[in-house]
């Protein structure tokens, strides 16, 4: 905790994404990590609205023209939302909300050195630019002493500690998790695991992360 405070007290660490997202940091319902993480980003992008106008996850789902497909993906028992599907759902959602926002899906290539360099470049921009967000799709149990599994999990990233090669995950599974720092290479490895949320038989492509940002006028 001391180290976290020290990071945020350093004026060189702008942590733009953290300060924009933290007011909307929320608990996910079972299997709704994709929806809760998306809701945080949408509310941050529309932060000029009043608190009463903030979206809940139910509000957000109702706005989607793909709500039945998204709802099916998060209704237990389920495999959850795949990396490709969340990209599709978010692009549709921003269109429905009339927001000029781009969604870039960055899939891991399994070339760790290349993937890490590209990831760091996005994290630097996330730290220093307004309305620039990164949502990671990774295996949550890679970072906890829980029984291992291979299921994917979505959470927004809040800050990048470049000096120590760590990134702050704003984990929406708040029943047992709070914001925590992880090594960026370890997160890249976790995002490189097969996306078994895809329906059908494998082999499945690796996961990755979504870069969400307002387009330049």
XYZ file of C-alpha atoms in Angstrom:
217
model
C 0.000 0.000 0.000
C 2.875 2.379 0.820
C 4.373 1.832 -2.623
C 1.015 2.550 -4.284
C 0.689 5.843 -2.407
C 4.252 6.736 -3.334
C 3.501 6.096 -7.015
C 0.466 8.389 -7.067
C 2.246 11.092 -5.078
C 4.912 11.342 -7.780
C 3.930 14.251 -10.091
C 5.636 12.494 -13.009
C 3.043 9.700 -12.849
C -0.012 11.274 -14.445
C -2.031 8.016 -14.411
C -4.776 9.640 -16.495
C -6.770 6.420 -16.892
C -6.770 5.755 -13.151
C -8.156 9.158 -12.218
C -10.803 8.963 -14.939
C -11.897 5.404 -14.100
C -11.679 5.193 -10.328
C -14.948 7.076 -9.688
C -16.734 4.387 -11.701
C -14.892 1.357 -10.293
C -17.581 -1.241 -9.626
C -18.316 -4.828 -8.623
C -19.159 -7.311 -11.323
C -22.098 -9.685 -11.117
C -21.277 -13.348 -11.818
C -19.880 -13.787 -15.355
C -20.284 -10.048 -16.099
C -16.645 -8.906 -16.049
C -16.876 -7.788 -19.696
C -20.004 -5.737 -19.051
C -18.764 -4.137 -15.820
C -15.380 -3.231 -17.320
C -17.157 -1.737 -20.344
C -19.498 0.237 -18.109
C -16.552 1.801 -16.266
C -15.019 2.977 -19.536
C -18.291 4.308 -20.972
C -19.024 6.300 -17.820
C -15.479 7.702 -17.826
C -15.863 8.752 -21.474
C -19.132 10.494 -20.579
C -17.926 11.955 -17.282
C -19.508 15.350 -17.958
C -22.896 13.810 -17.161
C -24.347 14.024 -13.658
C -24.022 11.113 -11.248
C -27.722 10.342 -11.739
C -27.090 9.949 -15.464
C -24.311 7.383 -15.053
C -24.973 4.050 -16.688
C -25.471 0.875 -14.700
C -24.579 -2.417 -16.362
C -28.285 -3.064 -16.988
C -28.637 0.369 -18.621
C -25.641 -0.308 -20.811
C -26.867 -3.706 -21.950
C -30.241 -2.202 -22.845
C -28.499 0.292 -25.164
C -26.777 -2.436 -27.175
C -28.364 -3.626 -30.411
C -26.561 -6.925 -29.698
C -27.969 -7.195 -26.173
C -29.456 -10.656 -26.669
C -26.141 -12.045 -27.903
C -24.183 -10.315 -25.126
C -26.711 -11.418 -22.499
C -26.462 -15.005 -23.731
C -22.673 -14.866 -23.350
C -22.913 -13.782 -19.694
C -25.795 -15.987 -18.593
C -24.525 -18.898 -16.498
C -23.679 -21.618 -17.297
C -21.616 -20.068 -20.045
C -18.127 -19.781 -21.479
C -18.164 -16.016 -21.017
C -17.485 -13.332 -23.594
C -14.674 -13.995 -26.038
C -12.064 -11.370 -26.894
C -13.457 -10.939 -30.421
C -17.028 -10.663 -29.172
C -16.257 -7.893 -26.694
C -14.611 -5.915 -29.484
C -17.786 -6.352 -31.547
C -20.103 -5.473 -28.654
C -18.169 -2.321 -27.784
C -18.033 -1.050 -31.366
C -21.781 -1.523 -31.621
C -22.357 0.091 -28.231
C -20.384 3.237 -29.043
C -22.318 3.517 -32.300
C -25.625 3.280 -30.419
C -24.426 5.911 -27.923
C -23.257 8.183 -30.758
C -19.758 8.375 -29.293
C -16.824 8.991 -31.636
C -14.641 6.327 -30.040
C -12.293 3.799 -31.626
C -11.837 0.234 -30.382
C -8.607 -1.513 -31.359
C -8.190 -5.208 -30.608
C -4.546 -6.096 -29.966
C -4.153 -9.858 -30.007
C -1.021 -11.447 -28.604
C 1.346 -12.957 -31.179
C 3.239 -15.178 -28.713
C 6.385 -13.226 -29.522
C 6.782 -11.997 -25.956
C 9.409 -9.352 -26.721
C 7.369 -7.744 -29.502
C 4.106 -8.047 -27.585
C 5.630 -6.485 -24.472
C 7.096 -3.526 -26.354
C 3.770 -2.783 -28.038
C 1.905 -3.200 -24.743
C 4.255 -0.760 -23.001
C 3.697 1.809 -25.755
C -0.065 1.658 -25.220
C 0.365 1.823 -21.438
C 2.489 4.964 -21.757
C -0.235 6.612 -23.796
C -2.872 5.418 -21.324
C -0.880 7.061 -18.533
C -0.413 10.389 -20.293
C -3.472 10.956 -22.489
C -7.056 11.640 -21.523
C -9.774 9.275 -22.748
C -7.321 6.469 -23.550
C -8.201 3.136 -21.937
C -6.935 -0.431 -22.014
C -9.090 -3.447 -21.112
C -7.119 -6.671 -20.682
C -8.376 -10.205 -21.327
C -6.290 -12.589 -19.231
C -6.449 -15.565 -16.854
C -7.205 -14.119 -13.431
C -5.960 -17.115 -11.460
C -2.442 -16.535 -12.838
C -2.077 -13.802 -10.204
C -3.705 -15.353 -7.135
C -3.165 -18.415 -4.998
C -6.461 -19.850 -6.125
C -7.113 -23.178 -7.769
C -5.827 -22.662 -11.336
C -8.261 -22.505 -14.221
C -8.110 -21.433 -17.861
C -11.110 -19.112 -17.984
C -10.666 -15.620 -19.348
C -11.356 -12.472 -17.351
C -11.736 -8.817 -18.378
C -10.638 -5.808 -16.352
C -9.573 -2.252 -17.101
C -6.000 -1.176 -16.464
C -5.475 1.897 -14.335
C -1.811 2.923 -14.288
C 1.633 2.008 -15.589
C 4.719 2.035 -13.372
C 7.338 2.125 -16.108
C 10.313 2.145 -13.734
C 9.237 -1.131 -12.129
C 7.552 -2.648 -15.220
C 4.221 -3.021 -13.431
C 0.634 -2.237 -14.352
C -2.314 -1.625 -12.024
C -5.333 -3.854 -12.705
C -8.686 -2.425 -11.620
C -10.100 -5.901 -11.086
C -13.905 -5.880 -11.218
C -14.070 -9.198 -9.336
C -14.094 -7.271 -6.073
C -15.452 -10.117 -3.937
C -11.865 -11.248 -3.411
C -9.792 -8.763 -5.424
C -8.960 -5.092 -5.165
C -6.742 -3.033 -7.480
C -3.386 -4.770 -7.660
C -0.065 -4.330 -9.441
C 1.264 -7.091 -11.681
C 4.420 -7.461 -13.724
C 3.756 -6.434 -17.326
C 5.565 -9.431 -18.824
C 3.518 -11.781 -16.655
C 0.326 -10.092 -17.832
C 1.439 -10.425 -21.459
C 1.988 -14.143 -20.852
C -1.468 -14.430 -19.290
C -3.042 -12.610 -22.245
C -1.222 -15.016 -24.588
C -3.217 -18.024 -23.377
C -5.834 -19.583 -25.708
C -9.201 -17.808 -25.736
C -11.367 -20.758 -24.743
C -14.467 -18.553 -24.503
C -14.821 -18.989 -28.258
C -17.594 -21.420 -29.055
C -16.557 -24.529 -30.944
C -13.488 -26.708 -31.025
C -9.923 -25.446 -30.770
C -7.177 -24.727 -31.285
C -8.129 -21.233 -30.148
C -6.234 -18.002 -30.857
C -4.568 -16.134 -27.991
C -6.288 -13.404 -26.021
C -5.124 -9.802 -25.890
C -6.329 -6.353 -24.894
C -8.644 -3.672 -26.228
C -7.489 -0.083 -26.681
C -10.425 2.314 -26.404
C -9.906 5.995 -27.137
C -11.710 9.052 -28.362
C -10.882 9.915 -31.940
C -8.997 13.142 -32.542
C -11.129 15.944 -33.918
